[in-house]
Coordinates of C-alpha atoms in Angstrom, one line a residue:
M72 CA -32.0 -41.0 6.3
V73 CA -33.0 -39.7 3.5
N74 CA -36.1 -38.4 5.6
A75 CA -34.0 -37.4 8.3
I76 CA -31.0 -35.3 6.7
G77 CA -33.5 -34.4 3.2
T78 CA -31.9 -34.5 -0.4
E79 CA -28.8 -32.0 -1.7
T80 CA -31.8 -30.5 -3.6
E81 CA -34.1 -29.4 -0.6
K82 CA -30.6 -28.5 1.2
E83 CA -29.7 -26.2 -1.1
S84 CA -32.8 -24.3 -1.1
R85 CA -32.8 -24.0 2.7
L86 CA -29.9 -22.7 2.8
R87 CA -30.3 -20.2 -0.2
W88 CA -30.8 -16.7 2.4
W89 CA -28.3 -18.1 4.5
K90 CA -25.5 -18.3 2.1
D91 CA -27.1 -14.6 0.7
A92 CA -26.1 -13.4 4.5
K93 CA -22.8 -14.0 5.1
F94 CA -22.8 -11.7 8.2
G95 CA -25.7 -12.4 11.8
M96 CA -25.4 -11.5 15.4
F97 CA -24.8 -14.2 17.8
V98 CA -26.2 -13.6 21.3
H99 CA -25.1 -15.7 24.5
W100 CA -27.4 -14.2 26.8
G101 CA -28.4 -15.8 30.3
V102 CA -28.6 -15.8 34.7
Y103 CA -25.0 -16.2 34.1
S104 CA -24.7 -12.6 32.9
L105 CA -25.4 -11.5 36.5
L106 CA -22.2 -13.0 37.2
G107 CA -20.2 -11.6 35.0
R108 CA -17.9 -14.7 34.9
G109 CA -19.0 -16.1 30.9
E110 CA -21.4 -18.9 30.0
W111 CA -19.4 -21.8 31.9
V112 CA -18.9 -20.3 35.3
M113 CA -21.5 -22.4 36.6
Y114 CA -19.1 -25.3 35.3
A115 CA -15.4 -24.1 36.1
S116 CA -17.0 -23.3 40.0
K117 CA -19.0 -25.6 40.4
I118 CA -21.9 -23.9 41.5
P119 CA -24.8 -26.3 43.0
V120 CA -28.1 -26.2 41.9
S121 CA -29.1 -24.9 44.4
E122 CA -27.1 -21.9 44.4
Y123 CA -27.7 -21.4 41.0
E124 CA -31.7 -21.1 41.5
K125 CA -30.7 -18.7 43.6
L126 CA -29.9 -16.4 40.7
A127 CA -32.4 -17.0 39.2
S128 CA -34.0 -15.1 41.6
E129 CA -31.9 -12.1 41.2
F130 CA -31.9 -12.1 37.2
N131 CA -33.9 -8.9 36.5
P132 CA -33.0 -7.8 32.8
V133 CA -34.8 -4.5 33.5
E134 CA -33.2 -2.5 30.5
F135 CA -33.4 -5.0 27.9
D136 CA -35.0 -3.7 24.4
A137 CA -35.9 -5.8 21.4
K138 CA -36.2 -3.5 19.6
E139 CA -32.8 -2.1 20.1
W140 CA -31.0 -5.0 20.2
V141 CA -32.3 -5.7 16.2
D142 CA -31.3 -2.7 15.2
V143 CA -28.2 -3.0 16.2
A144 CA -28.0 -6.4 14.2
R145 CA -29.6 -4.2 11.3
R146 CA -26.7 -1.3 11.8
A147 CA -24.0 -3.7 11.7
G148 CA -25.4 -5.3 8.5
M149 CA -26.2 -8.4 10.1
K150 CA -29.4 -10.3 7.7
Y151 CA -30.1 -13.2 11.3
I152 CA -29.5 -13.2 15.0
V153 CA -29.2 -16.4 16.7
I154 CA -29.5 -16.4 20.9
T155 CA -29.3 -18.6 23.3
A156 CA -32.7 -20.1 24.1
K157 CA -31.2 -22.1 26.4
H158 CA -27.5 -22.6 27.1
H159 CA -25.7 -25.4 29.3
D160 CA -26.9 -24.3 32.4
G161 CA -30.2 -25.2 31.7
F162 CA -31.7 -22.2 32.1
A163 CA -34.6 -21.3 29.1
M164 CA -34.3 -17.4 27.8
Y165 CA -38.4 -18.2 27.5
R166 CA -41.7 -20.2 28.5
S167 CA -41.0 -23.0 28.5
K168 CA -43.9 -25.6 29.7
A169 CA -41.2 -28.6 29.6
D170 CA -39.9 -26.7 32.8
P171 CA -40.2 -24.3 35.2
F172 CA -36.6 -23.3 35.1
N173 CA -37.3 -20.4 32.8
I174 CA -36.5 -16.4 32.4
V175 CA -40.3 -16.1 32.4
D176 CA -41.4 -18.9 35.7
A177 CA -38.3 -18.8 37.7
S178 CA -37.5 -14.5 37.7
P179 CA -38.6 -11.5 38.3
F180 CA -38.3 -10.1 35.1
G181 CA -41.7 -12.3 34.2
R182 CA -41.7 -11.5 30.1
D183 CA -40.9 -13.7 26.7
P184 CA -37.3 -12.0 25.8
M185 CA -38.1 -14.5 22.9
K186 CA -40.8 -13.8 22.1
E187 CA -40.2 -9.8 22.2
L188 CA -36.9 -10.5 19.8
A189 CA -39.7 -12.5 17.2
D190 CA -42.1 -9.8 16.9
A191 CA -38.7 -7.3 16.3
C192 CA -36.8 -8.9 14.0
R193 CA -40.5 -9.7 11.9
E194 CA -40.6 -6.0 11.9
A195 CA -37.7 -5.7 10.9
G196 CA -36.9 -8.2 8.4
I197 CA -34.6 -9.7 10.3
R198 CA -34.7 -13.8 10.7
L199 CA -34.8 -15.2 14.2
C200 CA -32.4 -18.1 15.0
F201 CA -31.9 -20.3 18.3
Y202 CA -29.8 -22.1 19.8
Y203 CA -29.9 -25.1 22.4
S204 CA -28.1 -27.2 24.0
H205 CA -29.3 -30.0 23.4
V206 CA -27.3 -32.5 25.4
I207 CA -25.4 -30.5 27.9
D208 CA -27.7 -29.7 31.1
W209 CA -25.8 -29.0 33.9
H210 CA -29.4 -28.0 35.8
H211 CA -31.2 -31.3 34.7
P212 CA -30.0 -34.7 36.8
H213 CA -30.0 -36.4 34.1
A214 CA -29.0 -34.6 31.2
L215 CA -25.8 -37.0 30.1
H216 CA -23.0 -35.8 27.9
D217 CA -19.7 -37.7 27.5
T218 CA -17.5 -35.5 29.2
Y219 CA -19.4 -32.1 30.3
N220 CA -21.2 -33.1 33.2
N221 CA -22.8 -31.8 36.2
L222 CA -21.3 -34.5 38.9
W223 CA -21.0 -31.9 42.0
D224 CA -25.1 -32.5 42.1
Y225 CA -25.3 -35.5 40.8
E226 CA -24.0 -39.1 40.1
L227 CA -23.3 -40.2 37.0
E228 CA -24.8 -43.8 37.0
K229 CA -27.8 -42.7 38.2
K230 CA -28.5 -41.0 35.0
A231 CA -30.7 -41.7 32.7
F232 CA -30.1 -39.7 30.0
Y233 CA -33.8 -40.8 28.2
S234 CA -35.9 -39.1 30.8
Y235 CA -33.9 -35.8 30.2
W236 CA -34.1 -35.9 26.6
N237 CA -37.8 -37.4 26.2
N238 CA -39.0 -35.3 28.7
K239 CA -37.1 -31.6 28.6
A240 CA -35.4 -31.3 25.9
K241 CA -37.1 -32.3 22.6
G242 CA -40.3 -31.0 24.6
Q243 CA -38.6 -27.5 24.4
I244 CA -36.9 -27.7 21.0
R245 CA -40.8 -28.5 19.9
E246 CA -41.6 -25.2 21.9
L247 CA -39.2 -23.2 19.9
L248 CA -40.3 -24.5 16.9
S249 CA -43.8 -24.0 17.6
E250 CA -44.7 -21.3 19.5
Y251 CA -42.5 -18.6 18.0
G252 CA -43.5 -18.3 14.0
P253 CA -40.6 -18.8 11.3
V254 CA -37.7 -19.5 12.9
G255 CA -33.7 -19.1 10.3
L256 CA -32.0 -21.5 11.7
L257 CA -31.4 -24.0 15.0
W258 CA -28.3 -23.8 17.0
F259 CA -26.9 -26.7 18.7
D260 CA -23.8 -27.1 20.7
T261 CA -21.7 -30.1 22.2
S262 CA -23.5 -33.2 20.5
G263 CA -20.8 -35.5 22.6
G264 CA -23.0 -39.0 23.2
L265 CA -26.2 -38.6 21.7
S266 CA -26.7 -41.4 19.4
R267 CA -27.4 -41.8 15.6
K268 CA -30.8 -42.9 16.5
E269 CA -31.6 -40.1 18.7
S270 CA -29.7 -37.3 16.0
E271 CA -31.6 -38.7 13.4
A272 CA -34.8 -38.4 16.1
I273 CA -34.2 -34.7 16.4
V274 CA -33.3 -33.4 13.2
A275 CA -36.5 -35.6 11.2
M276 CA -38.8 -33.7 14.3
I277 CA -37.5 -30.4 13.0
R278 CA -38.3 -31.4 9.6
E279 CA -41.5 -32.2 10.4
L280 CA -42.5 -28.9 12.4
Q281 CA -40.8 -26.6 10.2
P282 CA -39.2 -27.8 6.9
D283 CA -37.3 -24.8 5.7
C284 CA -35.7 -24.5 9.2
L285 CA -32.1 -24.4 9.0
I286 CA -29.6 -27.1 11.3
N287 CA -26.1 -26.7 12.4
S288 CA -24.0 -29.4 12.6
R289 CA -23.2 -29.7 15.9
V290 CA -26.4 -31.3 16.1
S291 CA -24.6 -34.6 16.5
H292 CA -21.2 -35.6 16.3
W293 CA -21.8 -38.2 13.2
P294 CA -21.0 -37.1 10.3
G295 CA -23.1 -36.0 7.7
F296 CA -25.5 -34.6 9.7
G297 CA -26.8 -30.9 9.4
D298 CA -27.3 -28.7 6.4
Y299 CA -23.6 -26.2 7.5
Q300 CA -20.8 -26.8 9.0
S301 CA -20.5 -24.7 11.9
K302 CA -16.6 -24.8 12.3
G303 CA -14.4 -24.6 16.0
D304 CA -15.2 -21.7 18.4
N305 CA -13.0 -18.7 16.7
E306 CA -11.7 -21.2 13.5
I307 CA -11.4 -20.2 9.9
P308 CA -10.6 -22.8 8.1
M309 CA -7.5 -22.8 5.4
Y310 CA -8.5 -22.7 1.1
G311 CA -10.1 -25.9 0.5
E312 CA -10.8 -27.2 4.2
E313 CA -14.9 -27.4 3.8
T314 CA -16.6 -29.1 1.4
R315 CA -20.4 -27.8 2.3
P316 CA -21.3 -24.5 3.5
W317 CA -20.0 -23.3 6.7
E318 CA -19.5 -20.7 9.1
T319 CA -16.9 -19.1 11.7
P320 CA -18.8 -18.6 15.1
M321 CA -16.5 -15.7 16.6
T322 CA -16.5 -13.2 19.5
L323 CA -15.9 -9.7 19.6
N324 CA -13.3 -9.9 22.5
Q325 CA -12.3 -13.2 24.1
S326 CA -15.6 -14.5 25.9
W327 CA -18.8 -15.4 24.8
G328 CA -21.1 -14.6 27.8
Y329 CA -20.6 -11.5 29.9
S330 CA -17.2 -11.1 31.5
T331 CA -16.4 -7.4 33.4
R332 CA -12.9 -8.9 33.0
D333 CA -12.4 -8.9 29.5
Q334 CA -11.8 -5.7 27.4
V335 CA -9.7 -7.1 25.1
W336 CA -12.2 -5.9 21.6
K337 CA -11.3 -6.8 18.0
T338 CA -10.9 -3.7 16.0
A339 CA -13.0 -2.6 13.7
D340 CA -9.7 -3.3 11.2
A341 CA -9.5 -6.5 12.3
L342 CA -13.2 -7.4 12.0
V343 CA -13.8 -6.5 8.7
R344 CA -10.5 -7.7 7.3
K345 CA -11.5 -11.3 8.7
M346 CA -15.4 -11.2 7.8
V347 CA -14.0 -10.4 4.0
H348 CA -11.2 -13.3 4.5
I349 CA -14.7 -15.9 5.8
V350 CA -16.5 -14.8 3.1
S351 CA -13.6 -15.3 0.3
K352 CA -13.7 -18.9 0.8
G353 CA -17.1 -19.0 1.6
G354 CA -18.0 -19.0 4.5
N355 CA -20.4 -17.0 7.5
L356 CA -19.0 -15.3 10.0
L357 CA -21.3 -15.0 13.0
L358 CA -20.4 -12.2 15.8
N359 CA -21.3 -12.6 19.3
V360 CA -21.7 -10.2 21.4
G361 CA -22.2 -11.0 25.3
P362 CA -24.9 -8.6 27.0
T363 CA -25.1 -7.6 30.5
E364 CA -27.3 -8.6 33.8
L365 CA -29.4 -5.8 32.7
G366 CA -29.9 -6.9 29.1
V367 CA -27.6 -4.1 27.6
I368 CA -25.3 -5.4 25.2
P369 CA -22.3 -3.6 25.8
E370 CA -21.2 -0.2 24.7
K371 CA -17.7 -1.6 23.2
S372 CA -19.5 -4.4 21.2
V373 CA -22.0 -1.6 19.4
E374 CA -19.2 1.1 18.6
R375 CA -17.6 -1.7 16.9
L376 CA -21.4 -3.8 15.3
E377 CA -21.6 0.3 14.0
E378 CA -17.8 0.1 12.2
V379 CA -18.4 -2.7 10.4
G380 CA -21.9 -1.5 9.2
A381 CA -21.1 1.1 8.0
W382 CA -18.2 -0.4 5.8
L383 CA -20.4 -2.5 4.7
G384 CA -23.1 0.1 3.7
R385 CA -20.1 1.5 1.2
N386 CA -19.4 -2.6 -0.3
G387 CA -22.1 -4.5 0.9
E388 CA -22.4 -5.0 -3.0
A389 CA -18.3 -6.9 -2.9
I390 CA -19.7 -9.2 0.3
Y391 CA -24.0 -10.2 0.8
G392 CA -24.6 -12.7 -1.9
T393 CA -21.2 -13.5 -3.5
G394 CA -19.7 -16.9 -4.3
E395 CA -16.2 -17.6 -2.8
S396 CA -12.6 -17.2 -5.0
P397 CA -11.9 -19.3 -7.5
F398 CA -8.6 -18.8 -6.6
P399 CA -7.4 -21.9 -4.9
Y400 CA -4.4 -20.0 -2.5
E401 CA -4.6 -17.0 0.4
L402 CA -3.8 -13.8 -1.8
E403 CA -0.9 -11.8 0.3
W404 CA -2.8 -8.2 -0.2
G405 CA -6.0 -9.4 0.8
A406 CA -9.1 -11.5 -1.0
V407 CA -11.0 -12.1 -4.1
T408 CA -15.2 -12.4 -3.8
V409 CA -17.1 -13.0 -7.4
K410 CA -20.6 -12.3 -8.5
P411 CA -21.7 -12.9 -12.1
G412 CA -19.9 -11.1 -14.4
V413 CA -17.1 -9.4 -11.3
V414 CA -14.3 -9.9 -9.3
Y415 CA -14.1 -7.8 -6.8
L416 CA -10.5 -7.5 -5.3
H417 CA -10.8 -6.8 -0.9
V418 CA -7.4 -5.2 -0.4
Y419 CA -6.1 -4.8 3.1
N420 CA -5.1 -1.1 3.7
G421 CA -1.5 -2.3 5.1
N422 CA -1.2 -4.3 2.8
W423 CA -2.1 -1.4 -0.5
P424 CA 0.1 -1.4 -3.3
N425 CA 2.5 1.4 -4.5
G426 CA 1.3 2.4 -8.1
E427 CA 0.0 -1.2 -9.4
L428 CA -2.1 -3.7 -7.6
V429 CA -1.1 -6.9 -9.4
L430 CA -3.2 -10.6 -9.8
N431 CA -1.8 -14.0 -11.3
G432 CA -4.2 -16.8 -13.0
L433 CA -6.5 -14.7 -13.7
K434 CA -7.3 -15.4 -17.4
N435 CA -10.6 -13.2 -18.6
N436 CA -10.6 -9.5 -20.0
V437 CA -10.9 -7.1 -18.1
R438 CA -13.5 -4.9 -19.2
K439 CA -13.6 -2.5 -16.8
A440 CA -11.7 -1.7 -13.1
Y441 CA -13.0 0.7 -10.2
A442 CA -13.2 1.7 -6.4
L443 CA -15.9 0.5 -4.9
A444 CA -15.5 3.4 -2.6
D445 CA -15.6 6.3 -5.5
P446 CA -19.4 7.1 -6.6
E447 CA -18.6 8.0 -10.0
R448 CA -16.8 4.4 -10.4
R449 CA -13.9 6.3 -12.3
P450 CA -12.1 3.0 -14.7
L451 CA -8.5 2.9 -13.4
D452 CA -6.0 1.7 -16.1
V453 CA -5.7 -2.2 -16.1
R454 CA -2.8 -3.8 -17.6
Q455 CA -2.9 -7.8 -19.1
E456 CA -0.3 -9.6 -19.9
Y457 CA 0.1 -13.6 -21.2
R458 CA 3.8 -16.0 -21.4
A459 CA 2.7 -18.8 -23.2
E460 CA 6.0 -20.4 -22.6
T461 CA 4.9 -20.6 -18.7
D462 CA 1.2 -20.6 -19.8
H463 CA 1.0 -17.3 -16.5
H464 CA -1.4 -14.2 -17.1
T465 CA -1.4 -11.7 -14.9
M466 CA -3.5 -8.7 -14.3
A467 CA -2.2 -5.2 -12.9
V468 CA -4.8 -2.4 -11.6
R469 CA -3.6 1.1 -11.7
V470 CA -4.6 2.0 -8.4
P471 CA -4.7 5.6 -6.7
E472 CA -1.8 6.6 -4.1
H473 CA -3.9 5.8 -1.0
A474 CA -6.7 3.2 -0.1
P475 CA -9.8 5.2 -0.6
D476 CA -12.0 3.4 1.9
D477 CA -11.5 2.5 5.3
Y478 CA -10.2 -1.0 6.7
V479 CA -10.1 -2.9 3.4
S480 CA -10.9 -1.1 -0.1
V481 CA -12.1 -3.1 -2.7
I482 CA -11.6 -2.8 -6.1
A483 CA -14.5 -4.3 -8.9
L484 CA -13.4 -5.8 -12.0
E485 CA -16.3 -6.2 -14.3
I486 CA -15.1 -8.9 -17.1
E487 CA -15.9 -11.1 -19.6
G488 CA -17.3 -14.4 -19.1
E489 CA -17.8 -16.2 -15.6
P490 CA -14.6 -16.0 -13.6
D491 CA -11.7 -18.1 -15.7
V492 CA -8.3 -18.4 -13.3
D493 CA -5.3 -21.1 -13.5
R494 CA -6.4 -23.4 -10.4
T495 CA -2.2 -24.0 -10.2
L496 CA -0.7 -22.9 -7.2
V497 CA 1.1 -19.7 -8.8
P498 CA 3.7 -17.0 -7.2
Q499 CA 1.7 -13.9 -6.4
A500 CA 2.9 -10.3 -7.0
S501 CA 6.3 -10.7 -4.1
G502 CA 6.7 -14.3 -6.2
S503 CA 6.4 -16.5 -3.0
L504 CA 3.9 -19.1 -2.8
K505 CA 1.9 -20.5 0.0
A506 CA 0.6 -24.4 -0.6
D507 CA -2.1 -25.2 2.2
L508 CA -2.5 -28.2 3.7
A509 CA -6.5 -29.0 3.0
L510 CA -5.3 -29.1 -1.0
A511 CA -2.1 -31.6 -0.4
D512 CA -2.5 -35.2 -1.3
I513 CA -1.3 -36.6 2.3
A514 CA -0.3 -40.0 2.3
E515 CA -0.1 -41.5 6.0
G516 CA 3.0 -43.7 7.0
S517 CA 4.5 -45.8 10.2
G518 CA 6.1 -42.8 11.2
T519 CA 6.1 -39.7 9.3
N520 CA 3.2 -38.2 6.8
T521 CA 4.2 -37.0 3.3
A522 CA 1.9 -34.5 1.5
R523 CA 2.5 -33.0 -2.0
W524 CA 0.9 -30.6 -4.3
S525 CA 1.9 -29.4 -7.6
F526 CA 3.0 -25.3 -8.1
K527 CA 4.1 -23.4 -10.9
A528 CA 7.2 -21.9 -10.8
V529 CA 7.5 -18.4 -13.6
E530 CA 11.1 -17.7 -12.7
P531 CA 14.4 -18.9 -11.2
G532 CA 15.1 -17.9 -7.8
L533 CA 15.8 -18.3 -3.9
F534 CA 13.1 -19.2 -1.8
D535 CA 13.0 -19.1 2.2
V536 CA 10.7 -22.0 3.3
V537 CA 8.7 -21.5 5.8
L538 CA 5.8 -23.7 7.6
V539 CA 2.7 -22.0 8.6
S540 CA 1.4 -23.5 12.2
F541 CA -1.4 -22.8 14.6
K542 CA -0.1 -23.3 18.4
K543 CA -2.3 -23.4 21.4
S544 CA -2.3 -21.1 24.4
G545 CA -0.5 -23.0 27.0
A546 CA 1.5 -25.6 24.5
V547 CA 4.2 -26.8 24.3
W548 CA 6.4 -26.5 21.1
E549 CA 8.4 -28.7 21.5
R550 CA 6.4 -31.8 22.3
E551 CA 4.7 -31.3 19.0
Y552 CA 7.5 -30.5 16.9
D553 CA 10.0 -33.3 18.5
H554 CA 11.3 -34.2 15.2
E555 CA 12.5 -33.5 11.7
V556 CA 10.7 -31.7 9.2
S557 CA 11.8 -32.4 5.4
V558 CA 10.5 -30.1 2.6
E559 CA 11.4 -30.7 -0.9
A560 CA 11.4 -28.6 -4.1
A561 CA 12.2 -28.6 -8.2
G562 CA 14.3 -31.3 -6.8
R563 CA 16.0 -29.8 -3.8
S564 CA 15.3 -30.5 -0.1
V565 CA 16.1 -28.5 3.3
A566 CA 15.3 -30.5 6.8
C567 CA 15.1 -29.4 10.5
V568 CA 13.4 -29.6 13.5
P569 CA 10.7 -26.4 13.4
K570 CA 11.7 -24.0 16.2
E571 CA 9.3 -20.6 17.0
D572 CA 10.6 -18.2 14.9
R573 CA 8.3 -15.5 14.7
V574 CA 4.4 -15.5 16.2
V575 CA 2.6 -13.2 14.4
E576 CA 0.5 -10.9 15.7
D577 CA -2.3 -9.8 13.4
S578 CA -2.9 -13.2 12.2
I579 CA -6.0 -12.9 9.6
S580 CA -6.9 -16.5 10.3
C581 CA -5.7 -17.6 14.2
Q582 CA -7.6 -16.3 17.1
H583 CA -7.5 -17.0 20.4
P584 CA -6.7 -19.1 21.9
Y585 CA -4.3 -20.1 19.1
Q586 CA -1.4 -17.7 18.0
E587 CA 0.2 -17.7 13.9
I588 CA 3.8 -19.1 14.2
H589 CA 6.1 -19.6 11.3
S590 CA 9.2 -21.6 11.2
V591 CA 12.1 -21.3 8.7
I592 CA 13.5 -24.6 8.0
G593 CA 15.7 -24.0 5.3
R594 CA 16.5 -22.0 1.6
I595 CA 16.5 -23.4 -1.8
A596 CA 17.2 -22.8 -5.0
I597 CA 14.5 -23.2 -8.2
E598 CA 16.4 -22.8 -11.2
A599 CA 13.9 -22.9 -13.8
P600 CA 10.5 -21.8 -15.2
G601 CA 7.6 -24.9 -15.1
T602 CA 5.7 -26.8 -12.8
H603 CA 7.3 -28.5 -10.2
T604 CA 6.3 -31.0 -7.0
L605 CA 6.6 -29.5 -2.9
V606 CA 6.7 -32.4 -0.5
L607 CA 6.6 -31.8 2.6
R608 CA 7.5 -34.5 5.2
S609 CA 6.3 -34.3 8.9
R610 CA 4.2 -36.7 11.6
Q611 CA 1.7 -32.9 11.2
A612 CA 1.0 -33.1 8.1
K613 CA -2.2 -34.8 9.0
P614 CA -5.1 -35.4 6.4
K615 CA -8.7 -33.5 7.6
P616 CA -10.8 -36.2 10.4
A617 CA -13.6 -38.1 8.8
G618 CA -16.8 -36.5 11.3
P619 CA -16.9 -33.1 11.8
E620 CA -14.6 -31.0 13.4
I621 CA -16.2 -29.4 16.6
W622 CA -13.0 -27.5 18.2
Q623 CA -9.1 -27.0 17.5
A624 CA -8.8 -29.6 19.9
A625 CA -4.7 -30.3 19.0
A626 CA -1.8 -28.3 20.6
V627 CA 0.1 -27.6 17.4
K628 CA -2.1 -27.9 13.9
L629 CA 0.5 -27.4 10.8
R630 CA -1.8 -24.8 8.4
S631 CA 0.6 -24.7 5.2
V632 CA 4.1 -23.9 3.7
K633 CA 5.3 -21.3 2.3
L634 CA 7.9 -20.5 -0.5
V635 CA 9.2 -16.7 0.0
R636 CA 11.3 -15.2 -2.5
V637 CA 14.8 -14.0 -0.9

């Protein structure tokens, strides 16, 4: 296992460039682009192999320009590109000797776009990485997944996985690592059913061919594989949910492969806020584009990426090479990233404060504060206080009347020493508090689970108790919350069967196909300052699964408890 997965030191060395990069381009492009209905169209429409192969003979992306694609990524501020060398349809987007079903041998295009991208990336200083569907392959008669198989052409009982695995999958992975120069990472997908032995074998082969090539967690469904965790599609974790490096693969709209019907584009404002939010929690954002059948990145995608890139051009020092927020909770007004001696406060413009920006819990002395958007970096007034009776630190920065930048405005704090913060859950500027389930001590019971947190009350007050849940499209709320949920804080209790009281339309963490739902459980009074216990009892208070959580499969997920000052 040491040879297959590597030591922690080796892993950290391989990961350094990726952790500093923060932002990459995902590209879903293949024969399926001809149909304009996404990359799962073959499976969704049960297109026979004989018919799908005819699409390859029509696939001629004559407008593909590798240098233009790489330039789009560069202008967006992206540091690496991950492209579908082979998706689930089995069609290789490069010249493969292991299978003639590829863009050079089976299409009139006759060129190898992966080779052209490798050359363009090398010239631009961007790392080229490959997505490879190693288990699902609807074109091959012997590919075998635990769920998503081609059963309209082939019989499940006649599949011999070893034939596909040894003759195609391993051969193509070897080709990708042998013929295109240094590969930044291999991005695997949907490993359901792959044995531990084969998982170890494929990792060992990669390490032998390119020791520095990163491997994502989806290489195997067995725990511990991969250099970093790929979250579920479009999934942003709660604070503290991941214990190893992670990324969020996200789409610019709601599709991965090109779709003529999907025009639900994320705004530049939403993209910048989500990127900041992800980076502040220690993650990378892998943002997807779906080029057309002619090889063109859609105009709306380019427009959005350029807007994000312009923001990064002004604020990149607060993103690239930064560390995650030292605060163990999400902040009401934005997010935090850090570098040695500097704390960056990313303030979402919609939450721009009137007069002062307040941050509780920072213990360091602030030497200077300024807005990154200010080319002269003129100092802003800072006020710091400490209340010994509650062991509470407060810092307030006098900010300009209007947000100085687009989307997210960054205030830099130059501090003495390394960031030192109160790791207790403390109230924010509004007096409210949020406790993520990932940070709770959870005890499982026969019918009800119990989650516990410790929190600090600075002042007495009246609070609404609010549950934050993510609900999947089409889920029946009453089926998931068919029981009473109770919350206890500072010795006072409230309970009810949660309702869908409010849908958050512009959630920072929740994305399609989920919606963020707030449910008011009741109202409690906290009568005295001090350290108290917060207790939640619900069947939805579930601990994190031991294995890699690849998709948000649950219909409803309980994410947090909030105490909202009335």
